[in-house]
C-alpha atoms as one frame of an Amber mdcrd trajectory, in Angstrom:
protein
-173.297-134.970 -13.898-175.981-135.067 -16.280-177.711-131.690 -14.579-174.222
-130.084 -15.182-174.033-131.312 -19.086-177.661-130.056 -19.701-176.654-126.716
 -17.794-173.715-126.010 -19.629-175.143-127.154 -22.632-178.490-124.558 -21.807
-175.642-121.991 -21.462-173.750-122.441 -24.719-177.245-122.551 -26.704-178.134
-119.278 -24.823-174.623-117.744 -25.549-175.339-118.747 -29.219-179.128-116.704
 -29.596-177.123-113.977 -27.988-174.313-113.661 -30.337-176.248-114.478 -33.403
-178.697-111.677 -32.546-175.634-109.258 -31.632-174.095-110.372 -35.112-177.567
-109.399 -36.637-177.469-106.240 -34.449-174.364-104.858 -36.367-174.625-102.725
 -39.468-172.013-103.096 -41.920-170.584 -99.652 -44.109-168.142 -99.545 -46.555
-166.620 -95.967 -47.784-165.286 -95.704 -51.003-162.118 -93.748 -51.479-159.265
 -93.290 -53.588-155.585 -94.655 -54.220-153.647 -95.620 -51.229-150.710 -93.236
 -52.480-153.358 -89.874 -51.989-155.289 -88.512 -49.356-158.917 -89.910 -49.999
-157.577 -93.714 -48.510-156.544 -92.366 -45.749-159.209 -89.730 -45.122-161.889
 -92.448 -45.151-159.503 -94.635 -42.726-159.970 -91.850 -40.537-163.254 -91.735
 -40.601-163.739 -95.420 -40.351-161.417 -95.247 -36.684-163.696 -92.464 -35.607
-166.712 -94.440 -36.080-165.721 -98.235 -35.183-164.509 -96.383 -31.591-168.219
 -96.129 -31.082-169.216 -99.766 -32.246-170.592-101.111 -28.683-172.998 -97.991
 -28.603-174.005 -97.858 -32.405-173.539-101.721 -33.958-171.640 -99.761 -36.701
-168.532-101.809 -38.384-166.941 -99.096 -41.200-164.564-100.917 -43.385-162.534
 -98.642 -46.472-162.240 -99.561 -50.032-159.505 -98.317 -52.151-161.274 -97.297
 -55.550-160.654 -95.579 -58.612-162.091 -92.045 -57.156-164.863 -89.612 -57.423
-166.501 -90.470 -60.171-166.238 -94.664 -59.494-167.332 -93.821 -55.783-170.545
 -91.684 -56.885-171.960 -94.383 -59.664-171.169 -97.493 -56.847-173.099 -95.336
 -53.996-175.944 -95.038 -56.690-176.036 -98.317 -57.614-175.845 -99.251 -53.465
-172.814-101.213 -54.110-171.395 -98.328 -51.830-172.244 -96.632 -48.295-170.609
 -93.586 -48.574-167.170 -92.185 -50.663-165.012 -89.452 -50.824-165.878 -87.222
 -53.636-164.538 -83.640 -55.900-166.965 -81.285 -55.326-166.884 -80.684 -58.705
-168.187 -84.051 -59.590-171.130 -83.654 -56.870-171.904 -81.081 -59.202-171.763
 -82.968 -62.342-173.675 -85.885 -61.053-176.283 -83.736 -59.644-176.854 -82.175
 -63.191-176.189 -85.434 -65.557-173.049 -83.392 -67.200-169.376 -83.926 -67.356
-168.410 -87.576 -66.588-171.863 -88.281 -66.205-173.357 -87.004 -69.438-175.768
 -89.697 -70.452-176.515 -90.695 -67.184-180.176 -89.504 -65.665-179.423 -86.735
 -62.509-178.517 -88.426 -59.578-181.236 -86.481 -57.285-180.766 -88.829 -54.645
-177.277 -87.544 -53.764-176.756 -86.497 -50.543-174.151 -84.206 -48.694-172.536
 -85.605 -45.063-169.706 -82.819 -44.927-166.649 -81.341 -46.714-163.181 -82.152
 -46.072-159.498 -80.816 -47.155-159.340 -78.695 -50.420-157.104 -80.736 -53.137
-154.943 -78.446 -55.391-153.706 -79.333 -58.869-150.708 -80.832 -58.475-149.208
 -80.943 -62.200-145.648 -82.600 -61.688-143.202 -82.803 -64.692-139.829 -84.105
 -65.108-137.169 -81.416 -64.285-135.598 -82.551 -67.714-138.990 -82.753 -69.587
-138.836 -78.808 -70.693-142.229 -78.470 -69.243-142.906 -74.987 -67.772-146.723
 -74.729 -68.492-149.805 -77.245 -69.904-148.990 -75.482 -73.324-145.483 -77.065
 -73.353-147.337 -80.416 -73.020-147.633 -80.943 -77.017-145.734 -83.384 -78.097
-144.955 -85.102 -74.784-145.915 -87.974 -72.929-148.601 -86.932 -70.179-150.488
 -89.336 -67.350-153.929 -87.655 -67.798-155.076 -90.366 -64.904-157.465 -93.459
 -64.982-160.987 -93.110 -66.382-163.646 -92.446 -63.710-161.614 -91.053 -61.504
-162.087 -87.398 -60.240-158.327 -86.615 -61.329-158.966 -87.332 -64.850-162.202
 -84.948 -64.640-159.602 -82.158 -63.450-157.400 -82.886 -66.208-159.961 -82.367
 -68.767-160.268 -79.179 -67.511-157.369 -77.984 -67.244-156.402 -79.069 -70.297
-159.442 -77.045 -71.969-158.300 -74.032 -70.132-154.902 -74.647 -71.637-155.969
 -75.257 -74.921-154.901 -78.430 -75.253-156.167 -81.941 -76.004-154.784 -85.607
 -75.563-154.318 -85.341 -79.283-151.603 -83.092 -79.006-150.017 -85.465 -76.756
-147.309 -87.875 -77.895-148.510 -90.021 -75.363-151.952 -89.946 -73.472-151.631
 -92.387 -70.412-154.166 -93.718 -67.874-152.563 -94.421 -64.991-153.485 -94.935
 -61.285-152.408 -92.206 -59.000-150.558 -95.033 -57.430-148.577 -95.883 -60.585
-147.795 -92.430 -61.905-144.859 -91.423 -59.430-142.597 -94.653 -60.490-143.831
 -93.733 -64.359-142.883 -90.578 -63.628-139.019 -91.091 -62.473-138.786 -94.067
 -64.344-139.219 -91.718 -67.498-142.027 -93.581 -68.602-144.147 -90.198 -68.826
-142.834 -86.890 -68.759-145.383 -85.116 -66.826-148.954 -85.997 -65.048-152.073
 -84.173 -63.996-152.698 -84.828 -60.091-155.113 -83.275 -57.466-154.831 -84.398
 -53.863-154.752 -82.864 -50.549-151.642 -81.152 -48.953-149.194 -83.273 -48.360
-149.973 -86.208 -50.314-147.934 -89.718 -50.609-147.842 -89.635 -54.545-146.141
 -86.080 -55.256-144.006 -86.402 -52.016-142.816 -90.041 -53.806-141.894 -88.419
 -57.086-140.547 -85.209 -55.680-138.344 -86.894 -53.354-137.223 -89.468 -55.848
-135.960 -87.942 -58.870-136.295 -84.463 -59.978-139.649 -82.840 -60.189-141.132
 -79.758 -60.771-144.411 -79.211 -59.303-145.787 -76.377 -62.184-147.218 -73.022
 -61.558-150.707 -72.887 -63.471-151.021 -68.957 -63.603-150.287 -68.753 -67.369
-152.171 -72.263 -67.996-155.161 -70.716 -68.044-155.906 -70.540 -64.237-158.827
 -67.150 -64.867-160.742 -69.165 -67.583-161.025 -71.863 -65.825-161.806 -70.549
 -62.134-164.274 -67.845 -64.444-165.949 -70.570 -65.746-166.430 -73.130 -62.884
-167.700 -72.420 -59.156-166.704 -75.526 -58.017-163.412 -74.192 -57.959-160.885
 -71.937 -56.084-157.396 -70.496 -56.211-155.252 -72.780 -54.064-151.544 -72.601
 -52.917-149.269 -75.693 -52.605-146.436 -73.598 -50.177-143.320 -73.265 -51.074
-141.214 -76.428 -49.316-143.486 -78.735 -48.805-142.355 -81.090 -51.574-138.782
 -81.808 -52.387-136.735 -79.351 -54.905-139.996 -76.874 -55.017-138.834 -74.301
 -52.626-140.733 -71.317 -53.970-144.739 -71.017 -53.502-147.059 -72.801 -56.074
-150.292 -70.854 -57.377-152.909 -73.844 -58.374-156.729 -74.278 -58.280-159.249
 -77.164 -57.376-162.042 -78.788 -55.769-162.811 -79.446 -51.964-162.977 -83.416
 -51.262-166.284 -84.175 -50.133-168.048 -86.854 -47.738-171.372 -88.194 -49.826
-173.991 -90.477 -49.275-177.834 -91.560 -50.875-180.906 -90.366 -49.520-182.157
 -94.187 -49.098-178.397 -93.995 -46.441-180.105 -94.789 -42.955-180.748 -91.382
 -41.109-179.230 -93.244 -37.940-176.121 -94.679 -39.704-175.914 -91.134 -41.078
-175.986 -89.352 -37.653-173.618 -91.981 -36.001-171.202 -91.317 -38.477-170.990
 -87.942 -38.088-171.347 -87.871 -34.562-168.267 -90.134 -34.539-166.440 -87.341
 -36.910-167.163 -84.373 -34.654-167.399 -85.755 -31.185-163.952 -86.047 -31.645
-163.040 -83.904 -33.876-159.521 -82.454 -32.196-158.511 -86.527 -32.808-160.157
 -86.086 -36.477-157.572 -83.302 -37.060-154.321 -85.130 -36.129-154.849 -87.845
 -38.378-153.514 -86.207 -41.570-151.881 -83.338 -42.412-154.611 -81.906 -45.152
-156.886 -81.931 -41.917-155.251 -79.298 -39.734-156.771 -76.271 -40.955-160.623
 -77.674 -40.873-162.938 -76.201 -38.984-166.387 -77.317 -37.893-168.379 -74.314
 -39.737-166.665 -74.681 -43.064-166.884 -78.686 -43.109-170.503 -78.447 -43.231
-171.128 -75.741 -46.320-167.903 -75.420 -48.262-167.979 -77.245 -51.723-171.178
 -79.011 -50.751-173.752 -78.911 -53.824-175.990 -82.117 -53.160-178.629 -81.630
 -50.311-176.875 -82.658 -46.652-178.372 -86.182 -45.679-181.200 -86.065 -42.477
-179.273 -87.846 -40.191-176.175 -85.321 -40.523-179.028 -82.393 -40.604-180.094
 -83.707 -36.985-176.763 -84.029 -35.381-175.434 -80.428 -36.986-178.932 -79.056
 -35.210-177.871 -80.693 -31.779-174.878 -79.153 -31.934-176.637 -75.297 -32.744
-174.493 -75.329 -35.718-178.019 -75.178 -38.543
């Protein structure tokens, strides 16, 4: 009996030193993202399935964080608080170069590309009521101009340059999530907000499909200054349809979302990830909407400023792609 005790009790020690050293085996990533109500949360959920499918091979657990957006996820990566986040190309830029949202702060050399994901057009939603046609017809009115550091509020800024306008002119100037802006919105707590997300997004199918919204048309809000004056962006098209009472085709511009790491990101966490992404990237595709026009080619050089990381380098060379 007592051989049997110390046996079992030999086994259970031994089953211990194994799992503690498979516990210390596993590597831990968070992603940063967005709100739940756009298509950064769920992008980085995708991701996160792709690569936890993998975990007995790798040791790689990927959990998402629902954040305040580019500009939040590109300071927390910096600062290592963060693994990786989903981030405007447009703010790779402007961290890259110390400008923008980021004026003040030293260059953030150490950023580093993974790959590009869905292109986000402006999606500048006003209350059917609000006698809103263009960013012009903004003065006077109450506008959600989003929450600071996020990469919608970066947008806004522009556009509202290109327009002419500031928050001054605004009878109201609100800061509100992406999450909150669709109830604001129909509960006529604002009478129009600035929004970029990928096609179709939670937010502006919410409002849209809850109270009457018009989705604007920025040709005559000074679309050609602003796509003149800034690379980072292109022409987009939000198709006529797609959202509730907007039937006709919308002409908008914006940023591509982008996958971003640091250069200090382990090359093999790096080229796990990815691997994960692009072993399976027909399942990749299915998971939202935004990602069924992505291609392999364009996800790793469209709207990608900062240097790609090592570890996605080696994997995009296995595959003969670099």
């Amino acid at each position: 009996m007592n051989a049997i005790f110390k046996l079992a009790t030999a086994a259970a020690a031994t089953l211990m030193v194994v799992s503690s050293a498979a516990a210390q085996d596993q590597k831990f990533i968070t992603i940063g993202t967005g709100g739940v109500t756009g298509v950064y949360y769920p992008t980085g959920g995708a991701i996160c399935r792709l690569v936890n499918k993998g975990r007995k091979e790798h040791g790689i657990r990927c959990s998402v964080e629902s954040t305040g957006g580019s500009v939040y996820n590109t300071r927390t990566i910096r600062e290592r608080e963060l693994d990786f986040g989903v981030v405007q190309s447009d703010v790779q830029v402007a961290a890259m170069g110390g400008t923008g949202a980021f004026d003040g702060d030293e260059p953030y050399a150490d950023l580093r590309s993974v790959f590009s994901v869905h292109s986000e057009p402006m999606h500048v939603m006003a209350r059917a009521d609000a006698g809103i046609s263009s960013v012009m017809d903004m003065k006077g009115k109450r506008i959600n101009i989003g929450n600071p550091g996020s990469g919608t509020r970066v947008l806004a800024e522009v556009l509202m340059d290109g327009a002419g306008v500031t928050p001054a002119d605004f009878a109201l100037a609100a800061e509100l999530k992406s999450s909150e802006q669709s109830a604001a919105l129909c509960d006529g707590k604002v009478d129009a907000t600035i929004w970029a997300a990928g096609l179709p997004n939670g937010s502006s199918m919410e409002a849209t499909s809850t109270c009457a919204v018009t989705i604007l048309d920025l040709t005559s809000s000074g679309m050609d200054k602003i796509l003149g004056a800034n690379t980072a962006y292109a022409a987009a098209t939000i198709p006529g349809g797609m959202y509730p009472g907007n039937d006709a085709d919308i002409t908008s511009w914006g940023p591509k979302a982008t996958f971003v790491t640091d250069a200090n990101a382990p090359d093999e966490v790096v080229y796990a990830l990815v691997k994960g992404v692009f072993d399976n990237f027909e399942d990749f595709k299915k998971l939202h909407p935004a990602f069924g026009t992505l291609t392999e080619e364009g996800m790793i050089k469209d709207g990608l400023s900062a240097p790609l990381h090592p570890g996605a380098v080696k994997y995009y060379k296995e595959r003969g792609w670099m």
